Amino acid sequence: MTSSGPLYLGFDLSTQQLKGLVVDSSLKKVHEAKFDFDADSKGFGVQKGVLVNEAEHEVFAPVAMWLQAIDTLLGRLKDDGLDFKQVKGISGSGMQHGSVFWNADAEQLLSQLDSDKTLQSQLDGAFAHPYSPNWQDASTQKECDEFDAILGGEQQLAHATGSKAHHRFTGPQILRFQRNYPDKYIKTYKITLVSSWIATIFLGKFAPFDISDVCGMNLWDIKAGKWNEKLLELAAGPSGVDALKKKLGDVPEDGGIHLGTVSKYFVRRHGFSEDCTVVASTGDNPSTILALPLRSNDAIVSLGTSTTFLMSTQEYKPDPATHFFNSPTTPRLYMFMLCYKNGGLAREKVRDAINAKAGVSDKSSWTEFDKHLLSTPPLAQGDPSKSAHLGLYFPRPEIIPPLPVGEWHFTYDLEANKLSSVRSVPQSPEQDARVIVESQFLSLRLRSKELVSSPGKGLPPQPRRVYMVGGGSRNKAIAKVAGEVLGGSEGVFKLDVGENACALGAAYKAVWAIERAKGETFEELIGKRWREEEFVEKIADGYNAEIWEKYGKVLGPFQDMENGLLQEQKNAGKGEQGLV
Ligand code: XUL
């Protein structure tokens, strides 16, 4: 599709793919392309975009593979008809927490790129370490314990940085890197996050962290708006805080900051205009909330490799079980997030078992799963006098709650208020379809209930709208159950480009940063241009008083089930150490 006005390019560098998406000033998507790491990359041997060292619970990605991806993706956008001359702004979304360690040659290599050669062939020598730790990495339990302890406890760390210590967070990762590879750490001239890495490549010089993604490091004091010295001191080790501060750089407050014009390399090689501006890039979750003018009390459920639940809020109410980040665009706004490792993969496991039993030849078909999801009554409760069924399905160690790999089943007798452990649902795997989907949404409801308010007269506190994004947003049966459990007085909606929400959010951020009037917020500008009828589709009714109340009655038992299992782990002496 052609458009003669200015265009804005958003990248999304995620675990399994690099995507590029282009919009015009009216927010209409005009081009997109992707590079799939498993299918398209050459020479890295990755699976699902990453390499794994099981012995140390390490998960990491080769940085050179991302360079290869950029080289190819730009070609694909050109093949899709993109005229790079029209691109006025570039921004990016990067999987959160991942870090890249650059060496002292990097600055020169970046500034002298030869447009006849690929990025991969020229920047291979720019890194102090060839790999970027991935958000799925679980190698830093020892470092997390130190982070949680240093300010007095996980409550205090969450209060200062928005989150308790997490394996994947960049501060604990830097501490481990510094201890494991002291020579490489000394040789590290700059550390970028995945988001600022994208901006750095397009800028041809180091880009700073952005004000939202910096909150995924366990190093940034959100309320004070600066690095926490004690946490830096811990991460920095023997070479000291000042050296680490230099490696990290400054953090501009304005999420729409113009970092500079695109590097000459891209002008010469791909035909970008000399005045194309590179705008701060942010993390994939902050970027997702920019894919629409999210109002307060609206929730986004992102069903990708991980499941995340996102809300925008003016209240900073940090808690060790959740995450708070600065809004990527708007001062005094925060983003609330829940992040689960077991999302799509856990549902796929149940789907596969159902398909295998039914002899379905197309292994990736959701038809049978959806059929059982919708035909099984809520809580797999045959009739109201029978017990409700609750379960937890974790093919990977979970973050919320921190339990190891496992599957657990319980019944809850509502009259006797009795929770009992059982082996499985009565009809496995068919009823598992209902119980697993409910379980994932019950966990979200339980942990977001203090943040939602009544969306209208006489309605109990719940989201006004639930927006589904990510690969799983294609599934309308899952959306129906999401609405039944979470509510959503106006319904459950899917974004037109729901599977590319992060790239779309990045492109919208570029539109806002370049075209905003003085003082105009992201929400104001995007709100004015947003065309609801074109961009979203209502895919489920949402709130249904009777069913929603029914789920309300099992929230307490659901929490008791989790707490009981956590206690069992503790008694068995496993603690979090044994979880990874
Ligand atoms: C968030 C998190 C994941 C990644 C996925 O804390 O770790 O959602 O951002 O790319």
Short mmCIF file of N, CA and C in Angstrom, two decimals, residues 181-263:
data_model
loop_
_atom_site.label_atom_id
_atom_site.label_comp_id
_atom_site.label_asym_id
_atom_site.label_seq_id
_atom_site.Cartn_x
_atom_site.Cartn_y
_atom_site.Cartn_z
N TYR A 181 33.06 -13.27 34.44
CA TYR A 181 33.98 -12.85 33.37
C TYR A 181 34.64 -11.52 33.74
N PRO A 182 35.48 -11.49 34.78
CA PRO A 182 36.06 -10.19 35.20
C PRO A 182 36.80 -9.48 34.06
N ASP A 183 37.49 -10.24 33.19
CA ASP A 183 38.24 -9.59 32.12
C ASP A 183 37.30 -8.94 31.11
N LYS A 184 36.25 -9.69 30.77
CA LYS A 184 35.29 -9.14 29.80
C LYS A 184 34.58 -7.93 30.39
N TYR A 185 34.32 -7.99 31.69
CA TYR A 185 33.63 -6.86 32.33
C TYR A 185 34.52 -5.61 32.25
N ILE A 186 35.80 -5.77 32.55
CA ILE A 186 36.72 -4.62 32.49
C ILE A 186 36.76 -4.08 31.06
N LYS A 187 36.72 -5.00 30.08
CA LYS A 187 36.79 -4.56 28.67
C LYS A 187 35.47 -3.98 28.18
N THR A 188 34.42 -4.10 29.00
CA THR A 188 33.11 -3.57 28.57
C THR A 188 33.13 -2.05 28.67
N TYR A 189 32.92 -1.41 27.51
CA TYR A 189 32.93 0.05 27.48
C TYR A 189 31.52 0.58 27.72
N LYS A 190 30.52 -0.08 27.16
CA LYS A 190 29.12 0.32 27.36
C LYS A 190 28.25 -0.93 27.50
N ILE A 191 27.19 -0.76 28.30
CA ILE A 191 26.16 -1.81 28.39
C ILE A 191 24.87 -1.20 27.84
N THR A 192 24.28 -1.86 26.87
CA THR A 192 22.96 -1.41 26.41
C THR A 192 21.93 -2.48 26.76
N LEU A 193 20.68 -2.05 26.91
CA LEU A 193 19.57 -3.01 26.96
C LEU A 193 19.24 -3.38 25.52
N VAL A 194 18.37 -4.36 25.33
CA VAL A 194 18.03 -4.73 23.94
C VAL A 194 17.40 -3.52 23.24
N SER A 195 16.57 -2.78 23.98
CA SER A 195 15.91 -1.61 23.38
C SER A 195 16.94 -0.56 22.96
N SER A 196 17.87 -0.22 23.85
CA SER A 196 18.83 0.83 23.47
C SER A 196 19.85 0.28 22.47
N TRP A 197 19.97 -1.04 22.39
CA TRP A 197 20.84 -1.65 21.37
C TRP A 197 20.29 -1.34 19.97
N ILE A 198 18.98 -1.47 19.81
CA ILE A 198 18.38 -1.19 18.48
C ILE A 198 18.62 0.27 18.12
N ALA A 199 18.35 1.16 19.09
CA ALA A 199 18.53 2.58 18.81
C ALA A 199 19.99 2.87 18.47
N THR A 200 20.91 2.21 19.18
CA THR A 200 22.35 2.41 18.94
C THR A 200 22.73 2.04 17.51
N ILE A 201 22.22 0.91 17.05
CA ILE A 201 22.57 0.47 15.69
C ILE A 201 22.10 1.51 14.67
N PHE A 202 20.89 1.98 14.81
CA PHE A 202 20.37 2.92 13.80
C PHE A 202 20.98 4.32 13.93
N LEU A 203 21.40 4.65 15.12
CA LEU A 203 21.99 5.96 15.37
C LEU A 203 23.46 5.99 14.95
N GLY A 204 24.11 4.83 15.01
CA GLY A 204 25.55 4.77 14.71
C GLY A 204 26.37 5.31 15.87
N LYS A 205 25.77 5.49 17.02
CA LYS A 205 26.50 5.83 18.25
C LYS A 205 25.66 5.39 19.44
N PHE A 206 26.24 5.40 20.64
CA PHE A 206 25.51 4.83 21.77
C PHE A 206 24.25 5.61 22.12
N ALA A 207 23.16 4.87 22.25
CA ALA A 207 21.89 5.48 22.66
C ALA A 207 21.68 5.20 24.15
N PRO A 208 21.07 6.14 24.87
CA PRO A 208 20.83 5.90 26.30
C PRO A 208 19.67 4.93 26.54
N PHE A 209 19.56 4.46 27.78
CA PHE A 209 18.38 3.66 28.16
C PHE A 209 17.17 4.57 28.16
N ASP A 210 15.98 4.00 28.02
CA ASP A 210 14.82 4.87 28.13
C ASP A 210 14.24 4.77 29.53
N ILE A 211 13.42 5.74 29.85
CA ILE A 211 12.94 5.96 31.21
C ILE A 211 12.04 4.83 31.72
N SER A 212 11.48 4.04 30.83
CA SER A 212 10.65 2.93 31.27
C SER A 212 11.46 1.63 31.36
N ASP A 213 12.21 1.33 30.30
CA ASP A 213 12.95 0.06 30.27
C ASP A 213 14.02 0.00 31.35
N VAL A 214 14.52 1.18 31.77
CA VAL A 214 15.55 1.19 32.83
C VAL A 214 14.99 0.61 34.14
N CYS A 215 13.66 0.58 34.26
CA CYS A 215 13.03 0.05 35.49
C CYS A 215 13.06 -1.48 35.52
N GLY A 216 13.53 -2.11 34.46
CA GLY A 216 13.63 -3.58 34.43
C GLY A 216 15.02 -4.06 34.83
N MET A 217 15.77 -3.22 35.55
CA MET A 217 17.16 -3.58 35.87
C MET A 217 17.40 -3.85 37.35
N ASN A 218 16.44 -3.49 38.23
CA ASN A 218 16.67 -3.55 39.69
C ASN A 218 17.81 -2.60 40.11
N LEU A 219 18.03 -1.53 39.33
CA LEU A 219 19.11 -0.60 39.67
C LEU A 219 18.61 0.85 39.76
N TRP A 220 17.44 1.11 39.19
CA TRP A 220 16.97 2.49 39.04
C TRP A 220 15.94 2.79 40.12
N ASP A 221 16.16 3.88 40.85
CA ASP A 221 15.21 4.30 41.88
C ASP A 221 14.10 5.11 41.19
N ILE A 222 12.93 4.52 41.11
CA ILE A 222 11.86 5.10 40.28
C ILE A 222 11.40 6.45 40.84
N LYS A 223 11.14 6.52 42.12
CA LYS A 223 10.63 7.77 42.69
C LYS A 223 11.69 8.87 42.69
N ALA A 224 12.95 8.48 42.97
CA ALA A 224 14.01 9.48 43.01
C ALA A 224 14.46 9.87 41.59
N GLY A 225 14.14 9.04 40.60
CA GLY A 225 14.53 9.34 39.22
C GLY A 225 16.04 9.29 39.02
N LYS A 226 16.72 8.37 39.71
CA LYS A 226 18.18 8.23 39.50
C LYS A 226 18.63 6.82 39.89
N TRP A 227 19.87 6.50 39.56
CA TRP A 227 20.43 5.20 39.94
C TRP A 227 20.46 5.09 41.46
N ASN A 228 20.22 3.90 41.99
CA ASN A 228 20.37 3.67 43.42
C ASN A 228 21.82 3.29 43.68
N GLU A 229 22.52 4.13 44.45
CA GLU A 229 23.98 3.96 44.62
C GLU A 229 24.33 2.60 45.25
N LYS A 230 23.52 2.19 46.25
CA LYS A 230 23.83 0.92 46.94
C LYS A 230 23.72 -0.26 45.98
N LEU A 231 22.71 -0.19 45.13
CA LEU A 231 22.51 -1.30 44.18
C LEU A 231 23.60 -1.29 43.12
N LEU A 232 24.00 -0.08 42.69
CA LEU A 232 25.11 0.02 41.72
C LEU A 232 26.39 -0.56 42.33
N GLU A 233 26.60 -0.21 43.60
CA GLU A 233 27.81 -0.66 44.27
C GLU A 233 27.87 -2.20 44.31
N LEU A 234 26.70 -2.79 44.59
CA LEU A 234 26.63 -4.25 44.62
C LEU A 234 26.95 -4.83 43.24
N ALA A 235 26.30 -4.28 42.21
CA ALA A 235 26.47 -4.83 40.85
C ALA A 235 27.89 -4.60 40.34
N ALA A 236 28.49 -3.46 40.73
CA ALA A 236 29.76 -3.05 40.13
C ALA A 236 30.95 -3.89 40.59
N GLY A 237 30.91 -4.39 41.84
CA GLY A 237 32.04 -5.18 42.34
C GLY A 237 33.31 -4.36 42.45
N PRO A 238 34.48 -5.03 42.35
CA PRO A 238 35.75 -4.36 42.67
C PRO A 238 36.08 -3.15 41.81
N SER A 239 35.61 -3.09 40.55
CA SER A 239 36.03 -1.93 39.74
C SER A 239 35.20 -0.67 40.02
N GLY A 240 34.21 -0.79 40.87
CA GLY A 240 33.60 0.41 41.43
C GLY A 240 32.41 1.01 40.69
N VAL A 241 31.71 1.87 41.44
CA VAL A 241 30.47 2.47 40.95
C VAL A 241 30.71 3.39 39.75
N ASP A 242 31.77 4.19 39.82
CA ASP A 242 31.97 5.16 38.74
C ASP A 242 32.17 4.46 37.40
N ALA A 243 32.94 3.36 37.44
CA ALA A 243 33.16 2.63 36.19
C ALA A 243 31.84 2.07 35.67
N LEU A 244 30.99 1.57 36.56
CA LEU A 244 29.71 1.02 36.11
C LEU A 244 28.81 2.14 35.57
N LYS A 245 28.81 3.28 36.28
CA LYS A 245 27.99 4.40 35.81
C LYS A 245 28.36 4.79 34.38
N LYS A 246 29.67 4.77 34.08
CA LYS A 246 30.12 5.11 32.72
C LYS A 246 29.60 4.09 31.72
N LYS A 247 29.61 2.84 32.12
CA LYS A 247 29.14 1.80 31.20
C LYS A 247 27.63 1.94 30.95
N LEU A 248 26.91 2.42 31.96
CA LEU A 248 25.45 2.50 31.84
C LEU A 248 25.00 3.79 31.16
N GLY A 249 25.66 4.89 31.45
CA GLY A 249 25.30 6.17 30.84
C GLY A 249 24.11 6.84 31.51
N ASP A 250 23.68 7.95 30.93
CA ASP A 250 22.57 8.73 31.51
C ASP A 250 21.23 8.19 31.03
N VAL A 251 20.17 8.62 31.72
CA VAL A 251 18.83 8.18 31.33
C VAL A 251 17.94 9.42 31.14
N PRO A 252 17.70 9.82 29.89
CA PRO A 252 16.86 11.01 29.69
C PRO A 252 15.43 10.78 30.17
N GLU A 253 14.83 11.83 30.72
CA GLU A 253 13.47 11.68 31.26
C GLU A 253 12.40 11.60 30.18
N ASP A 254 12.66 12.27 29.05
CA ASP A 254 11.65 12.35 28.00
C ASP A 254 11.69 11.08 27.13
N GLY A 255 10.60 10.31 27.18
CA GLY A 255 10.52 9.08 26.38
C GLY A 255 10.44 9.37 24.88
N GLY A 256 10.16 10.62 24.52
CA GLY A 256 10.06 10.95 23.09
C GLY A 256 11.31 11.67 22.59
N ILE A 257 12.38 11.58 23.35
CA ILE A 257 13.60 12.34 23.00
C ILE A 257 14.11 11.96 21.60
N HIS A 258 14.55 12.99 20.87
CA HIS A 258 15.16 12.75 19.55
C HIS A 258 16.64 12.47 19.81
N LEU A 259 17.07 11.27 19.52
CA LEU A 259 18.45 10.91 19.86
C LEU A 259 19.44 11.39 18.80
N GLY A 260 18.95 11.66 17.61
CA GLY A 260 19.82 12.10 16.51
C GLY A 260 19.25 11.58 15.20
N THR A 261 19.99 11.83 14.12
CA THR A 261 19.51 11.33 12.83
C THR A 261 20.11 9.95 12.56
N VAL A 262 19.47 9.24 11.65
CA VAL A 262 19.90 7.87 11.33
C VAL A 262 21.34 7.88 10.79
N SER A 263 22.08 6.84 11.11
CA SER A 263 23.49 6.80 10.70
C SER A 263 23.62 6.78 9.17
#
